[in-house]
XYZ file of C-alpha atoms in Angstrom:
766
model
C -22.421 -74.777 -22.885
C -21.082 -71.342 -22.004
C -19.505 -71.037 -18.584
C -21.887 -69.542 -16.035
C -20.705 -66.070 -15.056
C -21.823 -63.456 -12.572
C -21.553 -60.585 -15.023
C -20.602 -57.301 -13.425
C -23.117 -56.942 -10.597
C -21.383 -55.052 -7.754
C -21.583 -56.097 -4.142
C -23.876 -53.903 -2.090
C -22.533 -52.181 1.009
C -25.863 -52.075 2.868
C -28.465 -54.781 3.302
C -31.493 -55.180 1.052
C -34.752 -54.805 2.957
C -38.230 -56.052 2.017
C -39.663 -56.017 -1.504
C -40.770 -59.664 -1.326
C -43.815 -59.034 -3.489
C -41.854 -57.024 -6.044
C -39.156 -59.698 -6.285
C -41.766 -62.409 -6.776
C -43.564 -60.318 -9.405
C -40.359 -59.660 -11.326
C -39.417 -63.342 -11.281
C -42.894 -64.163 -12.594
C -42.829 -61.496 -15.321
C -39.308 -62.038 -16.683
C -40.087 -65.388 -18.359
C -42.985 -63.832 -20.278
C -41.373 -60.629 -21.517
C -38.137 -59.578 -23.169
C -38.159 -56.082 -21.626
C -39.183 -55.382 -18.040
C -39.111 -51.744 -16.910
C -39.061 -50.895 -13.200
C -40.938 -47.592 -13.140
C -41.000 -45.000 -10.382
C -39.775 -41.580 -9.245
C -36.273 -40.870 -7.962
C -35.496 -42.258 -4.540
C -37.911 -45.184 -4.771
C -35.159 -47.815 -4.710
C -35.359 -48.954 -8.345
C -31.597 -49.393 -8.643
C -31.254 -51.594 -5.551
C -34.308 -53.607 -6.583
C -32.942 -54.213 -10.099
C -29.670 -55.552 -8.708
C -31.470 -57.794 -6.261
C -33.607 -59.150 -9.099
C -30.434 -59.765 -11.107
C -28.940 -61.805 -8.258
C -32.201 -63.706 -7.793
C -32.461 -64.871 -11.419
C -28.738 -65.167 -12.209
C -28.853 -68.966 -12.437
C -31.177 -68.726 -15.420
C -28.642 -66.731 -17.440
C -25.499 -68.765 -18.176
C -23.917 -65.780 -19.948
C -24.376 -63.553 -16.931
C -26.270 -60.611 -15.536
C -24.708 -57.345 -16.681
C -25.300 -53.915 -15.156
C -25.014 -50.761 -17.286
C -25.083 -47.624 -15.137
C -26.295 -44.632 -17.142
C -26.686 -41.943 -14.471
C -23.310 -40.341 -15.257
C -23.795 -40.404 -19.041
C -25.386 -37.275 -20.494
C -24.796 -37.847 -24.208
C -27.319 -40.178 -25.914
C -24.666 -41.192 -28.441
C -22.692 -42.893 -25.653
C -25.452 -45.283 -24.583
C -24.466 -48.089 -26.965
C -20.810 -47.630 -26.056
C -21.709 -47.836 -22.363
C -23.325 -51.220 -22.977
C -20.360 -52.557 -24.963
C -18.010 -51.280 -22.259
C -20.018 -52.977 -19.498
C -19.848 -56.237 -21.460
C -16.076 -55.833 -21.910
C -16.553 -55.991 -25.651
C -13.653 -55.362 -27.966
C -13.827 -51.812 -29.296
C -13.303 -52.523 -32.971
C -15.790 -50.569 -35.063
C -16.915 -47.038 -35.758
C -20.424 -48.523 -35.765
C -20.605 -50.354 -32.402
C -24.285 -51.352 -32.591
C -23.848 -54.102 -35.214
C -20.874 -55.436 -33.251
C -22.991 -55.446 -30.079
C -25.959 -57.238 -31.635
C -23.628 -59.747 -33.298
C -22.016 -60.510 -29.932
C -25.394 -60.869 -28.219
C -26.943 -62.993 -30.986
C -26.256 -66.345 -29.325
C -26.102 -65.178 -25.708
C -28.547 -65.850 -22.935
C -28.009 -63.011 -20.533
C -29.836 -60.318 -18.598
C -28.919 -56.708 -19.328
C -29.808 -54.204 -16.585
C -30.017 -50.628 -17.874
C -30.101 -48.403 -14.799
C -31.397 -44.798 -14.871
C -32.744 -44.528 -18.409
C -35.018 -41.508 -17.998
C -32.600 -38.771 -19.133
C -31.604 -40.837 -22.183
C -35.016 -42.341 -22.831
C -35.077 -42.151 -26.639
C -31.559 -43.545 -27.043
C -32.298 -46.343 -24.553
C -35.588 -47.203 -26.241
C -33.962 -47.346 -29.677
C -31.082 -49.500 -28.465
C -33.296 -51.927 -26.546
C -35.620 -52.311 -29.523
C -32.643 -53.154 -31.757
C -31.231 -55.652 -29.252
C -34.566 -57.409 -28.806
C -35.128 -57.614 -32.562
C -31.658 -59.053 -33.184
C -31.389 -61.588 -30.353
C -33.598 -64.493 -29.273
C -32.469 -64.951 -25.667
C -31.323 -61.589 -24.302
C -33.597 -59.986 -21.736
C -33.501 -56.362 -20.614
C -34.363 -55.066 -17.163
C -34.581 -51.251 -17.214
C -35.047 -48.752 -14.404
C -36.588 -45.431 -15.355
C -38.851 -42.606 -14.292
C -40.753 -43.026 -17.546
C -41.570 -45.947 -19.801
C -39.358 -46.810 -22.757
C -42.439 -47.042 -24.965
C -41.313 -49.915 -27.174
C -43.395 -52.885 -28.351
C -43.488 -55.766 -25.895
C -42.356 -53.713 -22.915
C -43.752 -54.923 -19.594
C -43.951 -52.116 -17.032
C -43.655 -52.899 -13.324
C -44.338 -49.871 -11.091
C -42.105 -49.782 -8.008
C -44.248 -48.686 -5.062
C -43.047 -47.260 -1.746
C -42.106 -49.702 0.993
C -45.028 -50.908 3.072
C -45.631 -48.589 6.031
C -46.630 -49.653 9.542
C -50.303 -50.324 10.102
C -52.383 -52.096 12.702
C -50.624 -55.293 13.695
C -47.719 -55.032 11.180
C -44.461 -53.097 11.243
C -43.935 -53.017 7.468
C -40.739 -52.910 5.412
C -40.394 -49.142 5.771
C -39.969 -49.372 9.538
C -37.476 -52.227 9.198
C -35.382 -50.162 6.756
C -35.625 -47.058 8.927
C -34.468 -48.900 12.053
C -31.598 -50.679 10.239
C -30.276 -47.470 8.728
C -30.741 -45.517 11.951
C -28.750 -48.114 13.897
C -25.997 -47.976 11.260
C -25.882 -44.176 11.452
C -25.964 -44.060 15.263
C -24.911 -47.295 17.017
C -26.324 -45.921 20.277
C -29.819 -45.734 18.804
C -32.335 -48.375 19.871
C -35.891 -48.955 18.754
C -37.984 -49.337 21.907
C -41.689 -49.782 22.653
C -41.638 -46.166 23.814
C -40.320 -44.657 20.548
C -41.756 -47.201 18.101
C -44.988 -45.228 17.655
C -43.022 -42.123 16.657
C -40.774 -44.128 14.313
C -43.819 -45.640 12.651
C -45.351 -42.190 12.182
C -42.147 -40.926 10.524
C -42.374 -43.841 8.081
C -45.990 -43.003 7.308
C -45.275 -39.300 6.831
C -42.452 -40.113 4.413
C -44.809 -42.522 2.630
C -42.358 -45.402 2.705
C -39.967 -43.798 0.204
C -36.570 -45.502 0.699
C -34.315 -42.500 0.055
C -36.405 -40.236 2.260
C -36.273 -42.846 5.032
C -32.505 -43.162 4.726
C -32.057 -39.391 4.897
C -34.314 -39.195 7.942
C -32.434 -42.063 9.632
C -29.194 -40.121 9.328
C -30.711 -37.273 11.334
C -30.901 -39.572 14.353
C -27.245 -38.709 14.888
C -28.394 -35.243 15.953
C -32.096 -35.415 16.804
C -34.509 -37.547 18.751
C -37.303 -39.285 16.840
C -39.752 -36.711 18.227
C -37.635 -33.814 16.928
C -37.428 -35.441 13.503
C -41.196 -35.842 13.387
C -41.656 -32.180 14.313
C -39.264 -31.060 11.587
C -41.053 -33.229 9.038
C -44.172 -31.209 9.808
C -42.252 -28.053 8.890
C -40.726 -29.620 5.780
C -44.018 -30.819 4.361
C -45.395 -27.339 4.936
C -42.664 -25.944 2.687
C -43.909 -28.058 -0.213
C -47.050 -26.045 -0.812
C -45.078 -23.738 -3.102
C -43.859 -26.636 -5.226
C -45.268 -27.652 -8.620
C -48.932 -28.578 -8.224
C -48.632 -31.107 -11.044
C -45.778 -33.049 -9.461
C -46.708 -36.409 -7.910
C -46.967 -36.229 -4.136
C -44.163 -38.766 -3.660
C -41.818 -36.654 -5.753
C -42.710 -33.659 -3.618
C -41.901 -35.675 -0.533
C -38.435 -36.633 -1.729
C -37.816 -33.019 -2.719
C -38.866 -32.032 0.777
C -36.664 -34.666 2.400
C -33.607 -33.450 0.505
C -34.478 -29.798 1.105
C -34.746 -30.560 4.776
C -31.119 -31.790 4.763
C -30.186 -28.720 2.698
C -31.797 -26.359 5.197
C -29.831 -27.981 8.024
C -26.535 -27.098 6.287
C -24.505 -23.950 6.837
C -24.309 -21.392 4.032
C -20.825 -22.656 3.091
C -22.035 -26.263 3.047
C -24.988 -25.304 0.846
C -22.718 -23.471 -1.615
C -20.275 -26.373 -1.749
C -23.100 -28.908 -2.178
C -24.398 -26.926 -5.165
C -20.992 -26.602 -6.812
C -20.141 -30.271 -6.315
C -23.154 -31.119 -8.472
C -21.092 -30.448 -11.634
C -19.028 -33.580 -10.978
C -19.979 -36.854 -12.632
C -18.951 -40.190 -11.167
C -17.380 -38.706 -8.045
C -14.376 -36.509 -7.297
C -11.293 -36.248 -5.089
C -10.222 -33.403 -2.825
C -7.869 -31.871 -5.415
C -10.700 -31.614 -7.912
C -13.040 -30.100 -5.327
C -10.455 -27.460 -4.421
C -9.833 -26.631 -8.093
C -13.505 -26.331 -9.052
C -15.312 -24.995 -5.985
C -14.999 -21.466 -4.589
C -16.459 -20.610 -1.193
C -15.066 -17.137 -0.670
C -14.136 -16.863 2.987
C -15.604 -20.258 3.817
C -13.347 -23.242 4.451
C -13.790 -25.917 1.808
C -12.383 -28.657 4.053
C -14.699 -27.675 6.879
C -17.719 -27.535 4.561
C -16.846 -30.871 2.925
C -16.418 -32.492 6.326
C -19.830 -31.191 7.291
C -21.442 -32.632 4.153
C -19.802 -36.007 4.804
C -20.938 -35.958 8.428
C -24.484 -35.206 7.266
C -24.181 -38.034 4.674
C -24.998 -35.664 1.826
C -21.599 -36.573 0.363
C -20.449 -40.193 0.524
C -16.803 -41.070 1.183
C -15.072 -44.162 -0.161
C -11.475 -45.121 -0.881
C -10.102 -46.109 -4.276
C -6.865 -47.675 -3.131
C -5.221 -44.933 -1.093
C -7.227 -42.159 -2.756
C -10.273 -40.760 -0.962
C -13.148 -40.172 -3.369
C -16.472 -38.506 -2.768
C -19.827 -38.837 -4.473
C -23.526 -38.035 -4.121
C -26.630 -40.074 -4.790
C -28.178 -38.967 -8.060
C -31.392 -37.383 -6.618
C -29.237 -35.413 -4.161
C -26.906 -34.264 -6.953
C -29.832 -33.248 -9.174
C -31.374 -31.233 -6.341
C -28.084 -29.345 -5.921
C -27.725 -28.819 -9.676
C -31.125 -27.116 -9.720
C -30.068 -24.847 -6.849
C -26.808 -23.994 -8.684
C -28.777 -22.985 -11.768
C -31.102 -20.850 -9.660
C -28.091 -19.129 -8.104
C -26.875 -18.211 -11.623
C -23.298 -19.481 -11.234
C -23.563 -22.831 -13.035
C -21.641 -21.689 -16.126
C -18.663 -20.412 -14.120
C -18.444 -23.586 -12.049
C -18.646 -25.759 -15.169
C -15.834 -23.717 -16.744
C -13.581 -24.427 -13.750
C -14.578 -28.095 -13.881
C -13.735 -28.212 -17.586
C -10.340 -26.583 -17.077
C -9.391 -28.945 -14.267
C -9.976 -31.999 -16.421
C -8.401 -30.368 -19.466
C -5.211 -30.042 -17.427
C -5.427 -33.726 -16.548
C -5.770 -34.614 -20.223
C -2.907 -32.344 -21.296
C -0.527 -34.123 -18.935
C -0.626 -36.883 -21.522
C 1.690 -34.912 -23.796
C 4.537 -36.265 -21.657
C 2.890 -38.814 -19.345
C 1.958 -41.215 -22.143
C 5.539 -42.013 -23.118
C 7.280 -41.612 -19.720
C 7.192 -43.179 -16.271
C 4.133 -41.086 -15.417
C 1.930 -43.262 -17.641
C 0.576 -45.605 -14.957
C -0.639 -42.710 -12.810
C -2.059 -40.843 -15.820
C -3.981 -43.784 -17.259
C -5.237 -44.696 -13.792
C -6.475 -41.189 -13.104
C -8.130 -40.947 -16.522
C -9.949 -44.219 -15.841
C -11.188 -42.966 -12.474
C -12.269 -39.661 -13.970
C -13.777 -40.971 -17.207
C -17.267 -39.732 -16.315
C -15.895 -36.281 -15.471
C -13.923 -36.211 -18.716
C -17.096 -36.925 -20.642
C -18.932 -34.138 -18.816
C -16.063 -31.703 -19.439
C -15.838 -32.563 -23.142
C -19.583 -32.232 -23.589
C -19.720 -28.755 -22.051
C -16.474 -27.829 -23.794
C -17.763 -28.619 -27.279
C -20.557 -26.137 -26.640
C -18.541 -23.381 -24.930
C -14.888 -23.797 -26.008
C -14.816 -25.955 -29.136
C -11.229 -25.242 -30.248
C -9.617 -25.896 -26.852
C -11.798 -28.958 -26.456
C -10.674 -30.364 -29.812
C -7.069 -30.083 -28.616
C -8.030 -31.874 -25.394
C -9.716 -34.727 -27.257
C -6.672 -35.107 -29.518
C -4.227 -35.352 -26.617
C -6.407 -38.137 -25.193
C -5.790 -40.357 -28.244
C -3.600 -42.844 -26.276
C -6.366 -43.202 -23.689
C -8.959 -43.919 -26.360
C -6.622 -46.337 -28.137
C -4.985 -48.340 -25.361
C -7.908 -48.412 -22.935
C -10.484 -49.875 -25.334
C -12.380 -46.656 -26.033
C -11.639 -46.452 -29.745
C -15.245 -45.856 -30.812
C -15.831 -43.228 -28.162
C -12.600 -41.404 -28.957
C -13.409 -41.485 -32.670
C -16.802 -39.976 -31.976
C -15.373 -37.151 -29.820
C -12.838 -36.381 -32.542
C -15.384 -36.300 -35.362
C -17.716 -34.119 -33.265
C -14.810 -31.771 -32.530
C -13.896 -31.563 -36.208
C -17.496 -30.717 -37.088
C -17.429 -27.847 -34.548
C -14.073 -26.495 -35.765
C -14.021 -26.179 -39.579
C -11.315 -23.472 -39.522
C -7.915 -24.406 -40.957
C -5.745 -24.626 -37.852
C -2.880 -26.776 -36.606
C -5.269 -28.142 -33.975
C -7.598 -29.345 -36.724
C -4.736 -31.038 -38.583
C -3.746 -32.954 -35.435
C -7.364 -33.937 -34.780
C -7.702 -35.180 -38.364
C -4.603 -37.325 -37.940
C -5.801 -38.783 -34.617
C -9.251 -39.480 -36.045
C -7.668 -41.218 -39.049
C -5.562 -43.357 -36.722
C -8.576 -44.506 -34.698
C -10.638 -45.109 -37.837
C -7.868 -47.310 -39.229
C -7.632 -49.292 -35.979
C -11.417 -49.674 -36.050
C -11.265 -51.102 -39.558
C -13.062 -48.154 -41.223
C -10.646 -47.762 -44.131
C -12.844 -45.414 -46.133
C -13.131 -42.867 -43.324
C -9.461 -43.223 -42.445
C -8.371 -42.538 -46.037
C -10.644 -39.500 -46.273
C -9.321 -38.064 -42.994
C -5.677 -38.668 -43.919
C -6.155 -37.014 -47.308
C -7.742 -33.952 -45.734
C -4.983 -33.815 -43.118
C -2.235 -33.878 -45.777
C -3.958 -31.173 -47.811
C -4.433 -28.984 -44.744
C -0.840 -29.522 -43.542
C 0.442 -28.322 -46.914
C -1.296 -24.987 -46.337
C 0.006 -24.564 -42.774
C 3.436 -23.151 -41.891
C 3.997 -25.907 -39.293
C 4.756 -29.297 -40.867
C 5.517 -31.427 -37.768
C 2.225 -33.273 -38.341
C 3.807 -35.333 -41.123
C 5.262 -37.991 -38.806
C 1.774 -38.742 -37.523
C 0.440 -38.763 -41.077
C 3.097 -41.275 -42.161
C 2.091 -43.555 -39.274
C -1.589 -43.215 -40.227
C -0.747 -44.174 -43.796
C 1.263 -47.127 -42.516
C -1.757 -48.372 -40.573
C -3.922 -48.013 -43.664
C -1.456 -49.865 -45.854
C -1.361 -52.725 -43.359
C -5.176 -52.837 -43.303
C -5.090 -53.042 -47.110
C -2.695 -56.014 -46.909
C 0.121 -53.990 -48.475
C 2.584 -55.037 -45.771
C 5.737 -53.924 -47.610
C 4.352 -50.421 -48.088
C 3.221 -50.419 -44.474
C 6.744 -51.185 -43.239
C 8.236 -48.548 -45.531
C 5.845 -45.874 -44.225
C 6.424 -46.962 -40.622
C 10.162 -46.472 -41.015
C 9.485 -43.076 -42.596
C 7.375 -42.124 -39.573
C 10.261 -43.093 -37.267
C 12.654 -40.806 -39.143
C 10.279 -37.834 -39.172
C 9.369 -38.216 -35.497
C 13.017 -38.453 -34.453
C 13.836 -35.341 -36.498
C 11.093 -33.309 -34.808
C 11.642 -34.718 -31.296
C 8.206 -36.368 -31.202
C 8.968 -39.090 -28.687
C 5.501 -40.666 -28.493
C 5.120 -40.896 -32.274
C 8.628 -42.303 -32.612
C 7.833 -45.083 -30.105
C 4.426 -45.817 -31.615
C 6.054 -46.045 -35.046
C 8.699 -48.478 -33.794
C 5.978 -50.699 -32.336
C 3.966 -50.813 -35.508
C 6.944 -51.137 -37.818
C 8.158 -54.160 -35.870
C 4.740 -55.801 -36.181
C 4.716 -55.262 -39.926
C 8.276 -56.576 -40.185
C 7.402 -59.634 -38.093
C 4.450 -60.591 -40.290
C 6.642 -60.103 -43.364
C 9.600 -61.862 -41.718
C 11.551 -58.878 -43.029
C 15.196 -58.195 -42.184
C 15.877 -55.504 -39.595
C 13.123 -56.486 -37.189
C 15.638 -57.285 -34.435
C 17.083 -53.786 -34.706
C 13.565 -52.282 -34.589
C 12.691 -54.224 -31.442
C 15.972 -53.401 -29.690
C 15.758 -49.704 -30.592
C 12.139 -49.602 -29.373
C 13.182 -51.168 -26.069
C 16.034 -48.675 -25.617
C 13.713 -45.723 -26.233
C 11.172 -46.931 -23.689
C 13.825 -47.886 -21.147
C 15.381 -44.428 -21.383
C 11.983 -42.745 -20.995
C 10.790 -44.997 -18.157
C 7.562 -45.869 -19.957
C 5.578 -48.811 -18.587
C 2.884 -49.240 -21.249
C 5.031 -48.652 -24.314
C 7.830 -50.341 -22.400
C 5.679 -53.430 -21.943
C 4.901 -53.417 -25.637
C 8.630 -53.095 -26.394
C 9.419 -56.043 -24.123
C 6.797 -58.063 -26.018
C 8.415 -57.205 -29.362
C 11.837 -58.285 -28.096
C 10.313 -61.482 -26.691
C 8.678 -62.260 -30.033
C 11.962 -61.621 -31.801
C 13.811 -64.049 -29.504
C 11.080 -66.632 -30.050
C 11.374 -66.224 -33.811
C 15.120 -66.804 -33.521
C 14.643 -70.031 -31.547
C 15.708 -68.634 -28.161
C 12.821 -69.666 -25.865
C 14.513 -68.937 -22.526
C 15.260 -65.320 -23.450
C 11.824 -64.985 -25.044
C 10.091 -66.235 -21.882
C 11.992 -63.733 -19.744
C 10.942 -60.788 -21.923
C 7.330 -61.956 -22.180
C 7.133 -62.303 -18.414
C 8.454 -58.772 -17.961
C 5.973 -57.537 -20.581
C 3.048 -59.084 -18.696
C 4.270 -57.536 -15.437
C 4.319 -54.060 -16.935
C 1.140 -54.307 -18.979
C -0.725 -55.681 -15.936
C -0.182 -52.303 -14.245
C -2.911 -50.935 -16.524
C -6.505 -51.811 -15.800
C -7.710 -52.104 -19.393
C -4.555 -52.481 -21.476
C -5.355 -53.803 -24.958
C -1.992 -55.553 -25.339
C -2.115 -57.887 -22.337
C -3.773 -60.649 -24.351
C -1.004 -60.424 -26.959
C 1.604 -60.802 -24.213
C -0.108 -63.979 -22.948
C -0.233 -65.309 -26.483
C 3.457 -64.620 -27.035
C 4.390 -66.411 -23.806
C 2.234 -69.368 -24.879
C 4.143 -69.661 -28.166
C 7.405 -69.515 -26.254
C 6.623 -72.249 -23.721
C 5.239 -74.370 -26.552
C 8.611 -74.088 -28.273
C 10.137 -75.434 -25.048
C 7.815 -78.449 -25.099
C 5.527 -77.515 -22.171
C 2.321 -77.958 -24.117
C -0.037 -78.132 -21.124
C 1.175 -74.754 -19.857
C 0.996 -73.359 -23.389
C -2.632 -74.434 -23.733
C -3.517 -72.837 -20.384
C -1.870 -69.579 -21.428
C -3.711 -69.668 -24.748
C -6.952 -70.088 -22.801
C -6.110 -67.103 -20.596
C -5.262 -65.068 -23.697
C -8.582 -66.047 -25.263
C -10.502 -64.817 -22.207
C -8.856 -61.419 -22.678
C -9.600 -61.195 -26.406
C -12.484 -58.802 -25.885
C -9.908 -56.225 -24.842
C -7.729 -56.547 -27.929
C -7.914 -54.288 -30.985
C -7.940 -55.646 -34.512
C -4.270 -54.989 -35.131
C -3.266 -57.368 -32.334
C -5.749 -59.912 -33.686
C -4.150 -59.677 -37.122
C -0.706 -60.335 -35.705
C -1.707 -63.245 -33.475
C -3.872 -64.862 -36.146
C -1.144 -64.497 -38.770
C 1.514 -66.011 -36.528
C -0.259 -67.891 -33.778
C -2.680 -70.198 -35.552
C 0.157 -72.526 -36.478
C 1.347 -72.578 -32.847
C -2.122 -73.326 -31.511
C -2.446 -76.272 -33.911
C 0.940 -77.540 -32.744
C -0.168 -77.500 -29.101
C -3.511 -79.100 -29.932
C -1.824 -81.940 -31.837
C 0.644 -82.521 -29.019
C -2.030 -82.788 -26.309
C -4.848 -84.320 -28.290
C -8.261 -82.716 -28.548
C -9.435 -83.689 -25.050
C -6.192 -82.741 -23.318
C -5.984 -79.452 -25.171
C -9.576 -78.510 -24.393
C -9.165 -79.385 -20.698
C -6.031 -77.261 -20.300
C -7.356 -74.450 -22.500
C -10.626 -74.191 -20.548
C -8.710 -74.239 -17.254
C -6.709 -71.213 -18.406
C -9.763 -69.439 -19.773
C -11.582 -69.833 -16.440
C -8.852 -68.088 -14.427
C -9.728 -64.616 -13.113
C -7.338 -61.985 -14.442
C -5.225 -61.701 -11.279
C -4.803 -65.477 -11.074
C -4.004 -65.686 -14.788
C -1.251 -63.103 -14.349
C 0.153 -64.948 -11.332
C 0.135 -68.193 -13.313
C 1.846 -66.605 -16.317
C 4.554 -65.176 -14.063
C 5.064 -68.464 -12.242
C 3.840 -67.113 -8.908
C 1.297 -69.897 -8.486
C 0.796 -73.355 -9.898
C -2.491 -74.158 -11.579
C -5.015 -75.971 -9.432
C -4.918 -79.677 -10.259
C -7.738 -80.963 -12.359
C -10.306 -82.833 -10.250
C -9.879 -86.587 -10.499
C -12.702 -88.015 -12.526
C -14.544 -91.025 -11.185
C -14.051 -94.264 -13.068
C -16.603 -94.031 -15.871
C -19.448 -96.505 -15.781
C -19.675 -98.803 -18.786
C -21.781 -97.097 -21.418
C -24.659 -98.804 -23.085
C -24.713 -98.734 -26.849
C -26.739 -95.701 -27.932
C -30.147 -96.351 -29.335
C -30.545 -96.173 -33.066
C -32.040 -92.706 -33.098
C -31.637 -89.929 -35.614
C -29.275 -88.101 -33.240
C -26.746 -90.914 -32.942
C -25.817 -90.333 -36.553
C -24.215 -87.048 -35.427
C -23.742 -85.920 -31.804
C -25.228 -83.569 -29.218
C -24.669 -80.636 -31.566
C -27.953 -81.609 -33.181
C -29.500 -79.599 -30.334
C -29.242 -75.860 -29.823
C -27.670 -74.595 -26.614
C -31.068 -73.802 -25.113
C -32.341 -77.273 -26.048
C -29.298 -78.849 -24.367
C -30.129 -76.907 -21.197
C -33.698 -78.180 -21.310
C -32.509 -81.750 -21.938
C -30.200 -81.597 -18.918
C -33.067 -80.469 -16.704
C -35.345 -83.191 -18.063
C -32.585 -85.710 -17.259
C -32.464 -84.287 -13.729
C -36.152 -85.104 -13.378
C -37.486 -81.548 -13.518
C -41.054 -80.832 -14.548
C -41.874 -78.320 -17.280
C -42.911 -75.852 -14.580
C -39.571 -76.251 -12.793
C -37.660 -75.934 -16.085
C -39.556 -72.734 -16.852
C -38.667 -71.277 -13.465
C -34.980 -72.245 -13.685
C -34.524 -70.871 -17.212
C -36.836 -67.848 -16.782
C -39.105 -68.895 -19.635
C -42.824 -69.553 -19.781
C -44.200 -73.032 -19.100
C -45.566 -73.151 -22.646
C -42.095 -72.343 -24.026
C -40.598 -75.133 -21.911
C -43.202 -77.553 -23.245
C -42.428 -76.509 -26.826
C -38.682 -77.040 -26.277
C -39.287 -80.569 -24.969
C -41.526 -81.385 -27.943
C -38.932 -80.115 -30.428
C -36.129 -82.048 -28.722
C -38.091 -85.294 -28.828
C -38.852 -84.740 -32.512
C -35.197 -84.008 -33.360
C -33.956 -87.078 -31.522
C -36.657 -89.429 -32.741
C -37.775 -90.151 -29.154
C -41.257 -90.520 -27.725
C -40.924 -89.893 -23.976
C -39.124 -87.849 -21.343
C -37.693 -91.111 -19.943
C -36.021 -91.832 -23.275
C -34.735 -88.261 -23.420
C -33.230 -88.572 -19.919
C -31.478 -91.798 -20.927
C -30.167 -90.181 -24.127
C -28.804 -87.211 -22.147
C -26.956 -89.516 -19.737
C -25.568 -91.653 -22.534
C -24.155 -88.602 -24.288
C -22.710 -87.038 -21.094
C -24.884 -83.988 -21.630
């Protein structure tokens, strides 16, 4: 059975209030539908409710509850990639949907798609494909409109219950909790409770409106807030007559906060709406212009008014806005007529960040650059999207410079898509197009799309021949080397890799020279060709001189592998340990799994098979973040080593150690690999009770694998004495489905009762 996981549900900062009926309804509906859509306007609390539902039903999904946040994604083509990224799937295809459905085919998990409304068609198409291709995946969507696919169950999310005669209601509880958090001196008293209840009624129990109103208790009394709500609701008469009243109310609540701001704060609020996924102070200063107004003073005011939220990412202060608040400001920016200018400044700021990669990628600045790109990924996407429309040539150059980010950070498919879109927008024969063709060919080759890669390389060579600048040829040689390797022509691949090294060195192309050394060594290692030691040592010298951490970590790995090949395990272990240290500096580095694998081979050579098996397990848990090239290397070389470890430990010992390594969180796995911590001892098993001879049933001719994973789960629960109704609740399936599973299990096993099934489950240690 798959290990139970929590998925990627984040911890909430504030408490969850109320919604008992909605939670009960969702728990009742999920077993009977594959797609449940939480429907309601902005500010109704759909996001918080979806996460609470995910936590409530998590036990029923052994493969986890996974949250995909779509608010910051504007391009429908990125929806599938957002799902694969949330699932930590290996980015290994130019067509990610088949890879996604293949991965999900045998999984029992809950996928939460949050904020679907602006990508409704793409979300609907993707969900329909997932549901058609998988038997046990369920989707919980939040949206302002229905997905409109067959089998969708819609669950409207109402406002919180408001105070009425004899009951306070959830709205008042939320209002008081948030007011106390905003102003610790505030107290709900019998004297002000009537006014507080009236505020909740006037705001119709809408969570976001209540939270905004609660923040005003820093400055106003409850009576003053109620008076101002009268004025705010009066302003709404000029709004769209066709808009639902609750949407008008949230518009009014946000406008009320807007009207309380100074002119400088209003202007800054509007301009900050161009950011996606948050921003730091440097970005705000580069993008926003307030004339004579002080940006720091205005930003401080917006934070104090809780329009802008402050959090810390390590030592870096980052700011963000709730999506309804950002959308309100974006509308005001458009009305003011300055949206295009602000977006241009936003685009230029993030273009400069991308262009730093021309040197940062291969020098000691790489950790900071990759880290900043990861933090600003949503802003990069927004900048590239607007840039393709307004500045296609400059944007193509930006996308090309980002190739290392796409490649090493597991965004191969996304990078390939940006490059192909850029090429379609820039058909002119330019040096920028030649470089984009080469980068696109490289990503296509790494994704296993040989046909596209060959076409792109051919076009690049033909274009380069017509251009006066020929320094693209080193990149082209490396692309051709990748293609030759993918075609199993390893000798040709090594020859082309060495050619790329020569050309890059001649033209002073440091990054290409290092990349070519890395790949040439890998080809030489698989071939067991002479000269691989020199390649590894030269690669290490280049990266040491440049101060690179990522390429340096890869170089340390190559030297470690070379020492291992030469029967020098102590030296190999030292280099592999250093490689893991450096590669661990990068949040999503694709090569970390390979470094674990290399260390496992090394300690196996030294006879420590238990440690080797644990490291192999840790490497396996990171495989989703490894590109196909690394897979090819480790499969070609490592399968023999894995068999050696398995034979030394025996099947049970190997599986125990391997699973222990695979279960380690990343930080603990790194500490274990580096010898910082010892593995937790395995729990001592109780002396096994004597087993009775299994009954002569049809199943005893094989083993428990006669049952599917879902049937094993049902059998375990039957053995625990659970009724069909309890099984249905635990597994989030209908009672009828639970009954059917039990019937099928009994038929498969040749049994006639639940008592016999329970005995069979115990006898087989199920």
